[in-house]
PDB file of C-alpha atoms and ligand atoms in Angstrom:
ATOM      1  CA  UNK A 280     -23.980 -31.448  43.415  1.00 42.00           C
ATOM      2  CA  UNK A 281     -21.361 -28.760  43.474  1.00 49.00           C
ATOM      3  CA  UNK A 282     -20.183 -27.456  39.896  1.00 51.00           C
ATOM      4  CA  UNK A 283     -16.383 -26.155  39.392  1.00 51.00           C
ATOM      5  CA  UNK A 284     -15.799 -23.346  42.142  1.00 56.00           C
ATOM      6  CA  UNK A 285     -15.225 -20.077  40.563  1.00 57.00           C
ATOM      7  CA  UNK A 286     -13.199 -17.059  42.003  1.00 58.00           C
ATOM      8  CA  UNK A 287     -15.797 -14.173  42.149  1.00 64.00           C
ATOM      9  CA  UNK A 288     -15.514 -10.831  41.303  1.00 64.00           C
ATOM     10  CA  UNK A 289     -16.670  -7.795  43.874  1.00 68.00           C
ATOM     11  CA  UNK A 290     -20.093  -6.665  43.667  1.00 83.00           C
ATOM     12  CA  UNK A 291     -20.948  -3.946  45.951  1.00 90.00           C
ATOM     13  CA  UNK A 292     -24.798  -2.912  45.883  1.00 94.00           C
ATOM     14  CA  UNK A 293     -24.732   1.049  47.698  1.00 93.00           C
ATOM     15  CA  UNK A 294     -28.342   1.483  47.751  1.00 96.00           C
ATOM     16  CA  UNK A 295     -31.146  -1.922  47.663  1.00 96.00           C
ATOM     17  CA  UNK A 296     -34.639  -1.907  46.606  1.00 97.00           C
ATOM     18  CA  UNK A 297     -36.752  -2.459  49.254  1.00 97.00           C
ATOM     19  CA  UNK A 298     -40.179  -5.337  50.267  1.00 98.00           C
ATOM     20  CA  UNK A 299     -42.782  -3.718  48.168  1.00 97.00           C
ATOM     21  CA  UNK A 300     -45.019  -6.675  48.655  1.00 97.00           C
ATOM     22  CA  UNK A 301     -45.004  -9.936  50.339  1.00 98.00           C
ATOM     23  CA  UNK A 302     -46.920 -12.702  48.286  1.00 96.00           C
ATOM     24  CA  UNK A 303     -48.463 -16.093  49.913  1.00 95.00           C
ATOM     25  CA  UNK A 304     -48.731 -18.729  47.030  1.00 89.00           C
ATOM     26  CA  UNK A 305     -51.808 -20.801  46.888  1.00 91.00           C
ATOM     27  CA  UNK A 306     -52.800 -24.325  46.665  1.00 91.00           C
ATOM     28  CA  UNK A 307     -54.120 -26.410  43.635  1.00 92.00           C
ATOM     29  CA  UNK A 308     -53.379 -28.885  41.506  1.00 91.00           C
ATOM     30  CA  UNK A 309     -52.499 -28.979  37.906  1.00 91.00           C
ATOM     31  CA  UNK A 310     -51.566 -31.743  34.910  1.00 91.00           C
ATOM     32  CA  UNK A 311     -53.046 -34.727  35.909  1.00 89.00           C
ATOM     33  CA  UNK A 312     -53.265 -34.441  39.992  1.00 90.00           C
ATOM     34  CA  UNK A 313     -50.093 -32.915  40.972  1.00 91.00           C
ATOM     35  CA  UNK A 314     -50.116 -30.984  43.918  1.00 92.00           C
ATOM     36  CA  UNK A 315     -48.343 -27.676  44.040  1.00 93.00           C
ATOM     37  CA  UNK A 316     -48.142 -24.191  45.258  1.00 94.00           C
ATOM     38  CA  UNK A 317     -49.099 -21.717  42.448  1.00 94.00           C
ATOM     39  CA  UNK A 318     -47.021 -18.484  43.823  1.00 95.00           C
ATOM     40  CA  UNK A 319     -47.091 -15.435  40.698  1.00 94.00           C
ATOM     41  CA  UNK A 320     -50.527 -15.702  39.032  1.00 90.00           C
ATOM     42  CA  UNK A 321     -51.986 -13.708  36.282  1.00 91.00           C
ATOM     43  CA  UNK A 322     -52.648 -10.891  38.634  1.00 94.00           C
ATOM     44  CA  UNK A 323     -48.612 -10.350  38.768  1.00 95.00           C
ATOM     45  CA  UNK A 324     -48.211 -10.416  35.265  1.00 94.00           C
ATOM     46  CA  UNK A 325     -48.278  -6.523  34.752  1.00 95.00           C
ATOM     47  CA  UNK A 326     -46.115  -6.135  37.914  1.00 96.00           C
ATOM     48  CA  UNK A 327     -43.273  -9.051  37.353  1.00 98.00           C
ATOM     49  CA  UNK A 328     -43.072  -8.665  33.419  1.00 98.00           C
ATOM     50  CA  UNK A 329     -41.414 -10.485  31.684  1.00 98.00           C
ATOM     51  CA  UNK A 330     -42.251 -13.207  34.242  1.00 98.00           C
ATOM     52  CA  UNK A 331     -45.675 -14.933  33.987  1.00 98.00           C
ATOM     53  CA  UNK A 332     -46.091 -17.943  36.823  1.00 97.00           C
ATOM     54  CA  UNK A 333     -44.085 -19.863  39.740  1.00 97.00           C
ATOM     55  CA  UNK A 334     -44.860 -22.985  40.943  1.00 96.00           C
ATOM     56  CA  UNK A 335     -43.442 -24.791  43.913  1.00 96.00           C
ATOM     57  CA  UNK A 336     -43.907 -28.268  43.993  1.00 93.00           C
ATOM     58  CA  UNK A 337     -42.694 -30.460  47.118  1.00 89.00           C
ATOM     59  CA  UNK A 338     -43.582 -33.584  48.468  1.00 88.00           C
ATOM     60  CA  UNK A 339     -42.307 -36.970  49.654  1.00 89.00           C
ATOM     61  CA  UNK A 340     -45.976 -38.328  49.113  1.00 91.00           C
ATOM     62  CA  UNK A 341     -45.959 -40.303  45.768  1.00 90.00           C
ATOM     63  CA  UNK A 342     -49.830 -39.585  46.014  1.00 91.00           C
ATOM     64  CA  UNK A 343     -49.001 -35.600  45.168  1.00 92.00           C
ATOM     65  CA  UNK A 344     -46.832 -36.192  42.238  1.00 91.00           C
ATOM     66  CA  UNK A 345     -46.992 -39.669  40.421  1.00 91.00           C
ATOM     67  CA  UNK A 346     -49.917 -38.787  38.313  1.00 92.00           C
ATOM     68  CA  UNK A 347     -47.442 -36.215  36.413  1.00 93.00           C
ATOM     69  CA  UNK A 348     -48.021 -33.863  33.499  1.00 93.00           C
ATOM     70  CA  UNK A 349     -48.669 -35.781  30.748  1.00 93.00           C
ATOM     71  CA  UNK A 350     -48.744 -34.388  27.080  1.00 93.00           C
ATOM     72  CA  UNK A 351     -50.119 -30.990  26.693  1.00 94.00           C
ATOM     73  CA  UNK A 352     -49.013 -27.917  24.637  1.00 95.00           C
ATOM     74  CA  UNK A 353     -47.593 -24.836  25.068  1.00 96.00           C
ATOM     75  CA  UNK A 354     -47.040 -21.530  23.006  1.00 97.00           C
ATOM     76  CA  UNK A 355     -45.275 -18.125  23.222  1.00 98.00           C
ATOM     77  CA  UNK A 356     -42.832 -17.972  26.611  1.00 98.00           C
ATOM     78  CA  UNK A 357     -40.331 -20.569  27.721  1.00 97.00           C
ATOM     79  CA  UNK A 358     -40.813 -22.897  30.990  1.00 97.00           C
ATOM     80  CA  UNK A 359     -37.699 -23.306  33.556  1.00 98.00           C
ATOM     81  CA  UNK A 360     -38.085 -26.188  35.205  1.00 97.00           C
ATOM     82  CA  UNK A 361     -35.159 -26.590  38.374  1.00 97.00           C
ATOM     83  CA  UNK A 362     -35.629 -29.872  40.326  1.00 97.00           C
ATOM     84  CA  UNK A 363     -33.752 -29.365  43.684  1.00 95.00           C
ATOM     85  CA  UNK A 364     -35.136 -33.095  44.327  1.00 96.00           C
ATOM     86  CA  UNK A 365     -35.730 -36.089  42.691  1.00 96.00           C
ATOM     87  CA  UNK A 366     -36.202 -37.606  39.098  1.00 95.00           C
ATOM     88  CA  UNK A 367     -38.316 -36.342  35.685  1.00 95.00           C
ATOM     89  CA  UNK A 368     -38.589 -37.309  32.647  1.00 95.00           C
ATOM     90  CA  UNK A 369     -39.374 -34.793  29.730  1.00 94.00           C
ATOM     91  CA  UNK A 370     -40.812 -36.241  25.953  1.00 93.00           C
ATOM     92  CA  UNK A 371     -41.870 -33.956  23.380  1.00 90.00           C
ATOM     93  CA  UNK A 372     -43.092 -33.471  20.204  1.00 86.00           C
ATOM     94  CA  UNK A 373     -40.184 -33.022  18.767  1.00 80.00           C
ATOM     95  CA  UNK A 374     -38.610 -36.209  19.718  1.00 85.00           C
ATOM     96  CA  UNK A 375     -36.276 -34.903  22.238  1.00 87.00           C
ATOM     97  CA  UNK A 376     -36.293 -36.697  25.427  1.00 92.00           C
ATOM     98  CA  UNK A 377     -34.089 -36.236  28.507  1.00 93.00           C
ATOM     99  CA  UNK A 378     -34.106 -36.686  32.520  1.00 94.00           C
ATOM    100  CA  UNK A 379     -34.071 -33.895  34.806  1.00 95.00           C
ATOM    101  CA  UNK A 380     -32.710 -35.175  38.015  1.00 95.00           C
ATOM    102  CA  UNK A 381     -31.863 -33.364  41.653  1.00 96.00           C
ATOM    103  CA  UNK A 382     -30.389 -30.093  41.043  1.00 97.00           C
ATOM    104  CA  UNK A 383     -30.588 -29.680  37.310  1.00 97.00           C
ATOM    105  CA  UNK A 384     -32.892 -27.337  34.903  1.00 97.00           C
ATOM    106  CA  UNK A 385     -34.452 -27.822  32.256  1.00 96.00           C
ATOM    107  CA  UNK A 386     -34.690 -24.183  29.765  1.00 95.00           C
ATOM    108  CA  UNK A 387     -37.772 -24.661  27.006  1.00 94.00           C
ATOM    109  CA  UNK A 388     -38.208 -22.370  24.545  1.00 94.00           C
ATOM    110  CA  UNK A 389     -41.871 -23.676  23.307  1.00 94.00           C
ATOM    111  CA  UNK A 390     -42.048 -20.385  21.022  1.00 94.00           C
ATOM    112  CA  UNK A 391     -44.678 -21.767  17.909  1.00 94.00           C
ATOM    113  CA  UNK A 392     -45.489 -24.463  20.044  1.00 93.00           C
ATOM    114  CA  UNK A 393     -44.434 -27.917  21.986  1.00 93.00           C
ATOM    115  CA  UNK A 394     -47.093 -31.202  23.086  1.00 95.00           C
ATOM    116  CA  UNK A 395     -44.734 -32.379  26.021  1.00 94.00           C
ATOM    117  CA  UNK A 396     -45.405 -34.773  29.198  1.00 95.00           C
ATOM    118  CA  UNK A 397     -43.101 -33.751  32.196  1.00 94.00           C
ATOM    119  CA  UNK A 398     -43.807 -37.264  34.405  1.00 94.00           C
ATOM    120  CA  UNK A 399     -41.909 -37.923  37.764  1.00 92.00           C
ATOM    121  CA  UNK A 400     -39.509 -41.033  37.068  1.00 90.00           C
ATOM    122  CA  UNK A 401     -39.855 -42.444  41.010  1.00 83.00           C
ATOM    123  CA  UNK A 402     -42.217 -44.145  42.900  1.00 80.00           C
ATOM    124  CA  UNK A 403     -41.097 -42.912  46.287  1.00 85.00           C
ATOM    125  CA  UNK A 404     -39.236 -40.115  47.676  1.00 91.00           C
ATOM    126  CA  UNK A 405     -39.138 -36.450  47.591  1.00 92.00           C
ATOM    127  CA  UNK A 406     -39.738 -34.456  44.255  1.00 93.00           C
ATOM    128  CA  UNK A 407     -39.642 -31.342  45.021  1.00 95.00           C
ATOM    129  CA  UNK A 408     -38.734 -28.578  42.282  1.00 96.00           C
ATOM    130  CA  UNK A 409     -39.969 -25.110  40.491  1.00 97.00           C
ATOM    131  CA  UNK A 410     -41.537 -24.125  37.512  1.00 97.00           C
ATOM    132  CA  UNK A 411     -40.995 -20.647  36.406  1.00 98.00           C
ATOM    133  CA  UNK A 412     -42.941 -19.226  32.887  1.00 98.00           C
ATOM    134  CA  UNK A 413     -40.665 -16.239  31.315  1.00 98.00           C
ATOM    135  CA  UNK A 414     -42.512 -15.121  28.467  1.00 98.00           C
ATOM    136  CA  UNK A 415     -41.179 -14.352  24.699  1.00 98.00           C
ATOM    137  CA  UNK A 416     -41.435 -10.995  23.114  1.00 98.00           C
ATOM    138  CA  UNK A 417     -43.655 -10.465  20.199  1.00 98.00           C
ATOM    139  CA  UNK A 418     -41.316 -11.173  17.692  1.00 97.00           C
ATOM    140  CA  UNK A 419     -40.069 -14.124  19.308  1.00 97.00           C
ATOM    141  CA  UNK A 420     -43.161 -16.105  19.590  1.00 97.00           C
ATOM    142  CA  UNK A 421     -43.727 -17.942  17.029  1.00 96.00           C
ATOM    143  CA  UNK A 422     -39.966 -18.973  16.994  1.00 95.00           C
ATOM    144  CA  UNK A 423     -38.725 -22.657  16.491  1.00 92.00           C
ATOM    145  CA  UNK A 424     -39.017 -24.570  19.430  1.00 92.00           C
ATOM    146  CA  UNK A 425     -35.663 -25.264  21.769  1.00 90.00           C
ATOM    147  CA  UNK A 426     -34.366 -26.637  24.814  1.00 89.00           C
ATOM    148  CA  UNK A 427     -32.004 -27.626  27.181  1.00 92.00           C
ATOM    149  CA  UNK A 428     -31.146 -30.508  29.991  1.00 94.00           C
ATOM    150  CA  UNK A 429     -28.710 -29.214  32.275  1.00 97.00           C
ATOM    151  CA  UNK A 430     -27.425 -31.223  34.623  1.00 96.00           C
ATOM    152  CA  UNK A 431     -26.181 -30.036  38.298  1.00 97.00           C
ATOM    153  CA  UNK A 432     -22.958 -30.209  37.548  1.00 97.00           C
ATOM    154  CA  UNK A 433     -23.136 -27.661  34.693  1.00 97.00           C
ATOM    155  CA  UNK A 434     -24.260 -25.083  37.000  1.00 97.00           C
ATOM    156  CA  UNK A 435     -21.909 -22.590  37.531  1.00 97.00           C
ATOM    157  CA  UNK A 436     -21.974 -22.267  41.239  1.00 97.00           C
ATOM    158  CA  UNK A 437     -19.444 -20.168  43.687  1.00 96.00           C
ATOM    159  CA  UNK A 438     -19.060 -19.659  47.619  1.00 96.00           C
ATOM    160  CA  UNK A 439     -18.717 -16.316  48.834  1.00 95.00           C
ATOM    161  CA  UNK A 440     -16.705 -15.220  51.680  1.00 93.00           C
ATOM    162  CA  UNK A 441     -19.250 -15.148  53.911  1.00 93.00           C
ATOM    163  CA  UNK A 442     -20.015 -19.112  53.006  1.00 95.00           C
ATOM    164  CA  UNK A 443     -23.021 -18.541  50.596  1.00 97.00           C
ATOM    165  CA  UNK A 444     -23.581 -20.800  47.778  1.00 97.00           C
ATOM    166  CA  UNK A 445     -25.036 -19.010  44.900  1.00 97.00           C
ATOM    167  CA  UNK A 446     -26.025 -21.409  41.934  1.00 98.00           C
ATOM    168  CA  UNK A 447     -25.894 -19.516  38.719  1.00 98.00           C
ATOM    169  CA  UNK A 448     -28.799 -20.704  36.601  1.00 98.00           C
ATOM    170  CA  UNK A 449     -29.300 -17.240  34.420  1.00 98.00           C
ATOM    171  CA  UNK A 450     -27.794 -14.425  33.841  1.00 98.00           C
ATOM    172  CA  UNK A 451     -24.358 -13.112  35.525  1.00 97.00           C
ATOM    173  CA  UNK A 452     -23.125 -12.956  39.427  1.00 97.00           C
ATOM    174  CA  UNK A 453     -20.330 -11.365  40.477  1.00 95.00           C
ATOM    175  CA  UNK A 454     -18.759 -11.977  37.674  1.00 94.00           C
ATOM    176  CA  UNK A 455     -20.340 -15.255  37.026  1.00 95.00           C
ATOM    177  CA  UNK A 456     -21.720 -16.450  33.683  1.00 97.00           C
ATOM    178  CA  UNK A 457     -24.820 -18.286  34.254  1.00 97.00           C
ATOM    179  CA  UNK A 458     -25.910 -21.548  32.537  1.00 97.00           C
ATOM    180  CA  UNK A 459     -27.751 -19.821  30.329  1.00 97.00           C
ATOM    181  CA  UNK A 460     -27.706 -16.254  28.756  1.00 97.00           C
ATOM    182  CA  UNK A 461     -30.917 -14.886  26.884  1.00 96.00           C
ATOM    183  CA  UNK A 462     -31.873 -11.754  24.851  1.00 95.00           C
ATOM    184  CA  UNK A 463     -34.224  -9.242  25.421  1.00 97.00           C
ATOM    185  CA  UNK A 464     -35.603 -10.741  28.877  1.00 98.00           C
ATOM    186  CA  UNK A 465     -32.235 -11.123  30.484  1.00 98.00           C
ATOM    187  CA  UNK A 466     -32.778 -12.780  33.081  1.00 98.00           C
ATOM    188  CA  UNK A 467     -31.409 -13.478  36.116  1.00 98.00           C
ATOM    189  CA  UNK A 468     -32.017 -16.507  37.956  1.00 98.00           C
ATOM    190  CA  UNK A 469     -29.923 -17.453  41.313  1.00 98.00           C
ATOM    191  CA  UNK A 470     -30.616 -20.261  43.781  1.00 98.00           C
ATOM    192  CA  UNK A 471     -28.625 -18.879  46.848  1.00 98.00           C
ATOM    193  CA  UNK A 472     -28.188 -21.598  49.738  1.00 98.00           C
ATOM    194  CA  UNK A 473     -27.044 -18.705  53.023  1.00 98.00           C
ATOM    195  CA  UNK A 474     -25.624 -20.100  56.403  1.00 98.00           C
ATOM    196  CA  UNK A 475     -27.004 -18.276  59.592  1.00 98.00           C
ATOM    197  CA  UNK A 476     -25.692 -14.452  60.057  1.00 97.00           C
ATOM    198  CA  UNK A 477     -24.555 -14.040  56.513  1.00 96.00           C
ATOM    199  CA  UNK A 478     -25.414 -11.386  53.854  1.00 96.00           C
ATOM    200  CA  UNK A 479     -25.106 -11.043  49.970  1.00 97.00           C
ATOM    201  CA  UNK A 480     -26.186  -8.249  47.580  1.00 97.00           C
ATOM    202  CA  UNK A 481     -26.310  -8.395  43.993  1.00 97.00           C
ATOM    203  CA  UNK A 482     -26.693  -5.630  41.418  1.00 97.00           C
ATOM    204  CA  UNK A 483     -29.585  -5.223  39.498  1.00 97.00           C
ATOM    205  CA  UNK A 484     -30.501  -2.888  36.882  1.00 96.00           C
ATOM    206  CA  UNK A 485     -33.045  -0.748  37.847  1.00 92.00           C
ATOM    207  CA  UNK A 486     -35.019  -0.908  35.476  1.00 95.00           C
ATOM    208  CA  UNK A 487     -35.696  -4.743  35.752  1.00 98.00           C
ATOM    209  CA  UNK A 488     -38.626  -6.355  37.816  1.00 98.00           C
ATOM    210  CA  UNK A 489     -37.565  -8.748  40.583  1.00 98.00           C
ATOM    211  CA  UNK A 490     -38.424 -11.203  42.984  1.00 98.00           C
ATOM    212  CA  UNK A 491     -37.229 -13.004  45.792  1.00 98.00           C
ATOM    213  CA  UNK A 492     -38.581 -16.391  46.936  1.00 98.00           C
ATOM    214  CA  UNK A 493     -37.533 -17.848  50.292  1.00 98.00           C
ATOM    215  CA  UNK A 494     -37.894 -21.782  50.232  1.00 97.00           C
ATOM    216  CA  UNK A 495     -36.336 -22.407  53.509  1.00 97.00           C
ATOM    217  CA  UNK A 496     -35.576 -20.514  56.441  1.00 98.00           C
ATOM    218  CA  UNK A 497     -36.307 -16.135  56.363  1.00 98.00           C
ATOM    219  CA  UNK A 498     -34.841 -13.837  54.530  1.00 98.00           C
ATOM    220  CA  UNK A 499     -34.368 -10.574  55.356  1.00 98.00           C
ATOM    221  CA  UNK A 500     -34.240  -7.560  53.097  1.00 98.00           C
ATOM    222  CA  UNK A 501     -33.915  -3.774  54.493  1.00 95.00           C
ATOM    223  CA  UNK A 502     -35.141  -4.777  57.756  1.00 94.00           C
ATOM    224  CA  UNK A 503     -38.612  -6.531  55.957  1.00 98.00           C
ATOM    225  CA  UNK A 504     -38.948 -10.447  56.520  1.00 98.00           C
ATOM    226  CA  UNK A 505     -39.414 -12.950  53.743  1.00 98.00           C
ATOM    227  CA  UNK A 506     -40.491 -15.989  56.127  1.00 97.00           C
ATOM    228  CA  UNK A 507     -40.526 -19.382  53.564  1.00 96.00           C
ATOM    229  CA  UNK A 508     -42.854 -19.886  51.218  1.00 95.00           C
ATOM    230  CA  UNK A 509     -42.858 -16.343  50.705  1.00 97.00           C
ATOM    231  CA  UNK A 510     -42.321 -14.486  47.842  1.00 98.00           C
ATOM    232  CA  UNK A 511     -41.253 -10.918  47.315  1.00 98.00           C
ATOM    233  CA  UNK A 512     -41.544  -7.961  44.971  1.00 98.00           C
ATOM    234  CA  UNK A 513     -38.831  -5.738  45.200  1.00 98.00           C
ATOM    235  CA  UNK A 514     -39.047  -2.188  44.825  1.00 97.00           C
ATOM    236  CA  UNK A 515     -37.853  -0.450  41.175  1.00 95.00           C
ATOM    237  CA  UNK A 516     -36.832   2.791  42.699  1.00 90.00           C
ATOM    238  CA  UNK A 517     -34.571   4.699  40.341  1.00 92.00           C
ATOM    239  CA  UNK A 518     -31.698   5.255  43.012  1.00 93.00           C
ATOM    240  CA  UNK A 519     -31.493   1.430  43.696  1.00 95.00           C
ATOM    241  CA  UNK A 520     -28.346  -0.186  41.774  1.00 95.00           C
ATOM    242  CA  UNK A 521     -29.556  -4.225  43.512  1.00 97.00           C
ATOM    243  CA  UNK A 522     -30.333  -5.826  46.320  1.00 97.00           C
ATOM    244  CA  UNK A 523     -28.454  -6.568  49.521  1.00 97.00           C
ATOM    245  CA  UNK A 524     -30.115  -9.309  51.693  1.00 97.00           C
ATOM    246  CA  UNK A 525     -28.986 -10.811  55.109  1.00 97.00           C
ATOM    247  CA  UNK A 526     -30.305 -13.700  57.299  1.00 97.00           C
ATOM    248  CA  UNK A 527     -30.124 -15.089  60.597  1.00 97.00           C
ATOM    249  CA  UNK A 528     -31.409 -18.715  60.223  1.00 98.00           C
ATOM    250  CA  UNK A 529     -29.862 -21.173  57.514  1.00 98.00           C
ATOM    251  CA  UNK A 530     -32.132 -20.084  54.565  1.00 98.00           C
ATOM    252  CA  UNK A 531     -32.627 -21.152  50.520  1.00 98.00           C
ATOM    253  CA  UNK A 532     -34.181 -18.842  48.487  1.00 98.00           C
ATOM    254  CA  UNK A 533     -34.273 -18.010  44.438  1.00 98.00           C
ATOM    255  CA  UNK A 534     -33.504 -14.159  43.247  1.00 98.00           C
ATOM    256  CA  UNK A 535     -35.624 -13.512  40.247  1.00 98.00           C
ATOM    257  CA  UNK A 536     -34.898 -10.568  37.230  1.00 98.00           C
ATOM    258  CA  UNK A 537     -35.521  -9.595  34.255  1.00 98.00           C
ATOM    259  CA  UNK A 538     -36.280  -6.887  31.586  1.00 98.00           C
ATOM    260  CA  UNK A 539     -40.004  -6.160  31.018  1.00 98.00           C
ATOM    261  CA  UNK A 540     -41.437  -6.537  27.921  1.00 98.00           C
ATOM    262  CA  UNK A 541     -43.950  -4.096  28.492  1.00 98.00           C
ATOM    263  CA  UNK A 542     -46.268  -5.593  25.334  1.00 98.00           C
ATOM    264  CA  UNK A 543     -49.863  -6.892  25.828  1.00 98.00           C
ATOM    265  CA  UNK A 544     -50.309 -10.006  27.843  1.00 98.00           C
ATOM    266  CA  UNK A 545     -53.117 -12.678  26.766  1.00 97.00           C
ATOM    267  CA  UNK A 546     -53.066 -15.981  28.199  1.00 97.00           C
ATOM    268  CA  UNK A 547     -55.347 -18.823  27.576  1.00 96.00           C
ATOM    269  CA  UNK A 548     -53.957 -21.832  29.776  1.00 94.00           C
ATOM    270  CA  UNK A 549     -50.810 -22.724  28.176  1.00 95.00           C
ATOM    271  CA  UNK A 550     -50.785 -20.123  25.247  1.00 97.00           C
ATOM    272  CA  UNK A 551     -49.343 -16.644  25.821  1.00 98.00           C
ATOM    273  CA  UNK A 552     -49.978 -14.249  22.892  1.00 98.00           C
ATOM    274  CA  UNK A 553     -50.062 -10.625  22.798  1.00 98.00           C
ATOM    275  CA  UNK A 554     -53.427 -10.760  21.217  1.00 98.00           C
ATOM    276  CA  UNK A 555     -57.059 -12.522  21.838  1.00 98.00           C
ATOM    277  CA  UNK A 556     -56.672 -12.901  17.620  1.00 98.00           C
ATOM    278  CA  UNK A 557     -53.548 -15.164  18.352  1.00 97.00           C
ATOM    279  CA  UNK A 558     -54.862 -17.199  21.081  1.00 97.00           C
ATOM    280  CA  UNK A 559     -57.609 -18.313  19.395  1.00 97.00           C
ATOM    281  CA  UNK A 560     -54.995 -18.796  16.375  1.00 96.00           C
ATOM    282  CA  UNK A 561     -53.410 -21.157  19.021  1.00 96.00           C
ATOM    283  CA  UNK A 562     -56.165 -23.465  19.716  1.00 95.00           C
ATOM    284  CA  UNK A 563     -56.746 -24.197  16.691  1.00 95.00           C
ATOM    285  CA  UNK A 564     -53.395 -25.043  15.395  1.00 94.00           C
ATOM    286  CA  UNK A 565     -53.146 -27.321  18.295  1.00 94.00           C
ATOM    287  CA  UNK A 566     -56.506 -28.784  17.688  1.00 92.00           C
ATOM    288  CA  UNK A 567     -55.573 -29.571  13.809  1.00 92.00           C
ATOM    289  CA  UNK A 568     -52.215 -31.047  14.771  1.00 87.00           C
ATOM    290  CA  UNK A 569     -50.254 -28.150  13.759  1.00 84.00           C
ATOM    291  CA  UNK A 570     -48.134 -28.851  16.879  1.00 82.00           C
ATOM    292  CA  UNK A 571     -46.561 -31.674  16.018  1.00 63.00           C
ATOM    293  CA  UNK A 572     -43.509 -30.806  14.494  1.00 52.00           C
TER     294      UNK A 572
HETATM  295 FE1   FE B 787     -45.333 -28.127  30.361  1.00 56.46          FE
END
């Protein structure tokens, strides 16, 4: 699954933001019977702006998964869907089709609005994957709708000294250009695979909100655990220029950043406006069709 290996620049973090919180997802279901663990909620939305939901999804039950999303809309933020196992396949509205497969992403911009099924193209084995919701600003809403398949391979991805992987799927690490670069939100989104006793930091600016969220193993930030299946906030103090993480055990886990928006949040399901006026704008474009593009 390995991308080109890239030399890495230095990146020395002198003071880290600390645990503020540590977050337990929750079960439930969504689409048409998929299991899954919903992790940020609404309740986060003020806290981790610009970022609006993560789901973990894992299972090697075909019972938990094979039901799929099938079509349903979306409005105002973009979906980034990483599949660390296993085989979907994405239609939409727009005619686009493609197939996410084990390690890839998939970036949507649904902006004015996509109908799209996301349906798992196996009958057996593991899926297992994440969806993360970053939302839009204002003036980006209502923007044509976009996206992108990329495959594992297109992943920038480095090794440090220290022997940790770090998969560049947004934004820039030590020196590394992500996949993908956006605007306004710039986010920052690293899957970093750590052997046992190593460490890695990575600057942050502090005025981003960020996340870490340990999928395997425990992390360990400024003496705090993140035990798997954990997810936590980090700190924003002023005097912090990123985070500097170690572990002991073999451990995955996804770093999480952006800029916050700081603009009104209304959500409806799967529209995101900054206004009740727009949301209701929103179900009824998608009831009359006004959807389909
Ligand atoms: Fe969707």
């Amino acid at each position: 699954m390995n991308a080109s290996t890239h030399l890495e620049a230095n990146e020395t973090v002198l003071h880290s933001r600390e645990v503020d919180q540590l977050i337990v997802g929750h079960p439930t279901s969504d689409g048409a019977g998929v299991k899954l663990t919903r992790i940020l909620t609404q309740t986060l939305h003020q806290r981790l702006d610009p970022f609006l939901m993560l789901d973990a999804f894992g299972s090697d039950s075909p019972n938990d998964y094979i039901a799929g999303f099938p079509d349903h809309p979306h409005r105002g933020f973009e979906t980034v869907t990483y599949l660390i196992a296993g085989k979907m396949r994405h239609r939409d509205s727009a005619g686009h089709e493609g197939l996410l497969q084990s390690g890839g992403v998939q970036w949507m911009t649904a902006g004015r609005g996509v109908i799209h099924s996301e349906m798992p193209e196996q009958e057996h084995g593991v899926l297992e994957g994440f969806q993360l919701w970053l939302n839009l600003p204002a003036h980006d809403k209502m923007t044509n709708p976009w996206y992108k398949d990329i495959q594992s391979q297109e992943i920038p991805e480095f090794v440090t000294a220290e022997g940790v992987t770090v998969r560049v799927i947004a934004g820039t690490s030590h020196g590394i250009g992500g996949a993908v670069q956006k605007p306004v939100t710039e986010p920052l989104y690293l899957d970093l695979h750590l052997p046992p006793g190593s460490h890695f930091a990575q600057l942050i600016p502090s005025g981003h909100n960020a996340f870490i969220y340990t999928y395997r193993g425990t992390i360990k930030v400024e003496g705090k655990s993140i035990p798997a299946q954990h997810l936590a906030i980090l700190s924003n103090s002023e005097a912090a220029d990123g985070i500097s993480l170690e572990t002991q055990v073999a451990s995955r886990a996804l770093l999480i950043a952006g800029h916050p928006l700081n603009e009104p949040i209304v959500q409806q399901g799967p529209f995101v406006m900054n206004t009740p006026e727009e949301i209701t704008r929103a179900i009824s474009d998608f009831r009359s069709g006004r959807f389909a593009i």
